PDB file of C-alpha atoms in Angstrom:
ATOM      1  CA  MET A 124     -44.177 -15.950  52.905  1.00  0.00           C
ATOM      2  CA  ILE A 125     -46.721 -14.507  50.820  1.00  0.00           C
ATOM      3  CA  LYS A 126     -50.402 -15.347  50.681  1.00  0.00           C
ATOM      4  CA  SER A 127     -50.487 -17.963  48.200  1.00  0.00           C
ATOM      5  CA  GLU A 128     -47.381 -19.927  49.895  1.00  0.00           C
ATOM      6  CA  LEU A 129     -49.290 -19.575  53.302  1.00  0.00           C
ATOM      7  CA  ILE A 130     -52.098 -21.300  51.636  1.00  0.00           C
ATOM      8  CA  THR A 131     -50.023 -24.154  49.977  1.00  0.00           C
ATOM      9  CA  ARG A 132     -48.476 -24.830  53.376  1.00  0.00           C
ATOM     10  CA  LEU A 133     -51.974 -24.925  55.098  1.00  0.00           C
ATOM     11  CA  ALA A 134     -53.328 -27.309  52.020  1.00  0.00           C
ATOM     12  CA  LEU A 135     -50.075 -29.610  52.790  1.00  0.00           C
ATOM     13  CA  ALA A 136     -50.744 -29.758  56.462  1.00  0.00           C
ATOM     14  CA  ASN A 137     -54.538 -30.525  55.986  1.00  0.00           C
ATOM     15  CA  PRO A 138     -54.868 -33.038  53.075  1.00  0.00           C
ATOM     16  CA  HIS A 139     -58.299 -33.622  53.810  1.00  0.00           C
ATOM     17  CA  LEU A 140     -59.136 -30.007  52.730  1.00  0.00           C
ATOM     18  CA  TYR A 141     -59.334 -28.688  49.443  1.00  0.00           C
ATOM     19  CA  GLN A 142     -57.180 -25.990  48.558  1.00  0.00           C
ATOM     20  CA  ARG A 143     -59.818 -23.674  47.154  1.00  0.00           C
ATOM     21  CA  ASP A 144     -61.552 -23.985  50.572  1.00  0.00           C
ATOM     22  CA  ILE A 145     -58.431 -23.105  52.575  1.00  0.00           C
ATOM     23  CA  GLU A 146     -57.970 -20.104  50.188  1.00  0.00           C
ATOM     24  CA  ARG A 147     -61.570 -18.912  51.216  1.00  0.00           C
ATOM     25  CA  ILE A 148     -61.125 -19.497  54.736  1.00  0.00           C
ATOM     26  CA  VAL A 149     -57.687 -17.279  54.626  1.00  0.00           C
ATOM     27  CA  ASN A 150     -59.561 -14.604  52.652  1.00  0.00           C
ATOM     28  CA  THR A 151     -62.387 -14.658  54.998  1.00  0.00           C
ATOM     29  CA  VAL A 152     -60.063 -14.243  57.858  1.00  0.00           C
ATOM     30  CA  PHE A 153     -58.075 -11.476  56.415  1.00  0.00           C
ATOM     31  CA  ASP A 154     -61.590  -9.663  55.436  1.00  0.00           C
ATOM     32  CA  GLU A 155     -62.852 -10.051  58.962  1.00  0.00           C
ATOM     33  CA  ILE A 156     -59.801  -8.619  60.337  1.00  0.00           C
ATOM     34  CA  SER A 157     -59.754  -5.611  57.853  1.00  0.00           C
ATOM     35  CA  ASP A 158     -63.293  -4.810  58.487  1.00  0.00           C
ATOM     36  CA  ALA A 159     -62.821  -4.796  62.192  1.00  0.00           C
ATOM     37  CA  LEU A 160     -59.881  -2.587  61.950  1.00  0.00           C
ATOM     38  CA  GLY A 161     -61.989  -0.266  59.608  1.00  0.00           C
ATOM     39  CA  ARG A 162     -64.434  -0.008  62.310  1.00  0.00           C
ATOM     40  CA  GLY A 163     -61.782   0.969  64.759  1.00  0.00           C
ATOM     41  CA  ASP A 164     -61.958  -2.439  66.903  1.00  0.00           C
ATOM     42  CA  ARG A 165     -59.109  -4.257  68.232  1.00  0.00           C
ATOM     43  CA  VAL A 166     -58.589  -7.905  67.074  1.00  0.00           C
ATOM     44  CA  GLU A 167     -56.729 -10.095  69.690  1.00  0.00           C
ATOM     45  CA  LEU A 168     -55.310 -13.509  68.818  1.00  0.00           C
ATOM     46  CA  ARG A 169     -54.027 -14.860  71.861  1.00  0.00           C
ATOM     47  CA  GLY A 170     -50.668 -15.962  71.954  1.00  0.00           C
ATOM     48  CA  PHE A 171     -49.941 -14.362  68.552  1.00  0.00           C
ATOM     49  CA  GLY A 172     -50.689 -10.678  68.850  1.00  0.00           C
ATOM     50  CA  ALA A 173     -53.420  -7.943  68.506  1.00  0.00           C
ATOM     51  CA  PHE A 174     -54.262  -5.748  65.691  1.00  0.00           C
ATOM     52  CA  SER A 175     -55.409  -2.184  66.439  1.00  0.00           C
ATOM     53  CA  VAL A 176     -55.551   1.220  64.705  1.00  0.00           C
ATOM     54  CA  LYS A 177     -53.678   4.055  65.787  1.00  0.00           C
ATOM     55  CA  SER A 178     -54.227   7.735  64.987  1.00  0.00           C
ATOM     56  CA  ARG A 179     -51.449   9.989  63.812  1.00  0.00           C
ATOM     57  CA  PRO A 180     -51.831  13.775  64.277  1.00  0.00           C
ATOM     58  CA  ALA A 181     -51.416  16.058  61.369  1.00  0.00           C
ATOM     59  CA  ARG A 182     -47.830  17.353  60.999  1.00  0.00           C
ATOM     60  CA  GLN A 183     -45.402  19.441  59.026  1.00  0.00           C
ATOM     61  CA  GLY A 184     -43.234  17.344  56.909  1.00  0.00           C
ATOM     62  CA  ARG A 185     -40.461  17.871  54.298  1.00  0.00           C
ATOM     63  CA  ASN A 186     -40.292  17.032  50.729  1.00  0.00           C
ATOM     64  CA  PRO A 187     -36.898  15.310  50.347  1.00  0.00           C
ATOM     65  CA  ARG A 188     -36.349  16.551  46.686  1.00  0.00           C
ATOM     66  CA  THR A 189     -36.986  20.187  47.139  1.00  0.00           C
ATOM     67  CA  GLY A 190     -36.809  20.651  50.811  1.00  0.00           C
ATOM     68  CA  GLN A 191     -40.044  22.459  50.847  1.00  0.00           C
ATOM     69  CA  THR A 192     -42.192  22.176  53.823  1.00  0.00           C
ATOM     70  CA  VAL A 193     -45.386  20.309  53.398  1.00  0.00           C
ATOM     71  CA  SER A 194     -48.453  19.534  55.487  1.00  0.00           C
ATOM     72  CA  VAL A 195     -49.226  15.733  56.102  1.00  0.00           C
ATOM     73  CA  ALA A 196     -53.106  15.212  56.969  1.00  0.00           C
ATOM     74  CA  ALA A 197     -53.975  13.298  60.172  1.00  0.00           C
ATOM     75  CA  LYS A 198     -54.372   9.656  59.661  1.00  0.00           C
ATOM     76  CA  ARG A 199     -55.250   6.229  60.845  1.00  0.00           C
ATOM     77  CA  VAL A 200     -52.927   3.500  60.709  1.00  0.00           C
ATOM     78  CA  PRO A 201     -52.813  -0.266  61.508  1.00  0.00           C
ATOM     79  CA  PHE A 202     -50.730  -1.176  64.341  1.00  0.00           C
ATOM     80  CA  PHE A 203     -49.660  -4.947  65.526  1.00  0.00           C
ATOM     81  CA  LYS A 204     -48.367  -5.774  68.792  1.00  0.00           C
ATOM     82  CA  THR A 205     -46.866  -9.350  69.236  1.00  0.00           C
ATOM     83  CA  GLY A 206     -48.139 -11.458  71.858  1.00  0.00           C
ATOM     84  CA  LYS A 207     -46.033 -13.052  74.619  1.00  0.00           C
ATOM     85  CA  GLU A 208     -45.937 -16.472  73.157  1.00  0.00           C
ATOM     86  CA  LEU A 209     -44.839 -15.322  69.988  1.00  0.00           C
ATOM     87  CA  ARG A 210     -42.337 -13.107  71.246  1.00  0.00           C
ATOM     88  CA  GLU A 211     -40.795 -15.916  73.436  1.00  0.00           C
ATOM     89  CA  ARG A 212     -40.682 -18.187  70.537  1.00  0.00           C
ATOM     90  CA  LEU A 213     -38.848 -15.542  68.229  1.00  0.00           C
ATOM     91  CA  ASN A 214     -36.415 -14.994  71.121  1.00  0.00           C
ATOM     92  CA  SER A 215     -35.930 -18.439  72.083  1.00  0.00           C
ATOM     93  CA  LYS A 216     -32.209 -19.798  72.136  1.00  0.00           C
ATOM     94  CA  SER A 217     -32.979 -22.963  70.389  1.00  0.00           C
ATOM     95  CA  ASP A 218     -32.259 -21.911  66.788  1.00  0.00           C
TER      96      ASP A 218
END
């Protein structure tokens, strides 16, 4: 599912709301999560999961085309850990 499909589904489930308002809400939620991660904060959505930032140390990599060793700089990457309720829902036998 892409963002526009999410917005359409939310609009169908909430006919009393305008689609443009739902789009603003979805964009605001994503912006707030991105801003929090940019500050290094953790964003926890109970039952769904938690977004956080992990640091990856600098390392030596290899160019797959040439085989030459290259330096890969340290970086911060987003990380998502699923919540218990989401994990249970995904692994339920009622498919």
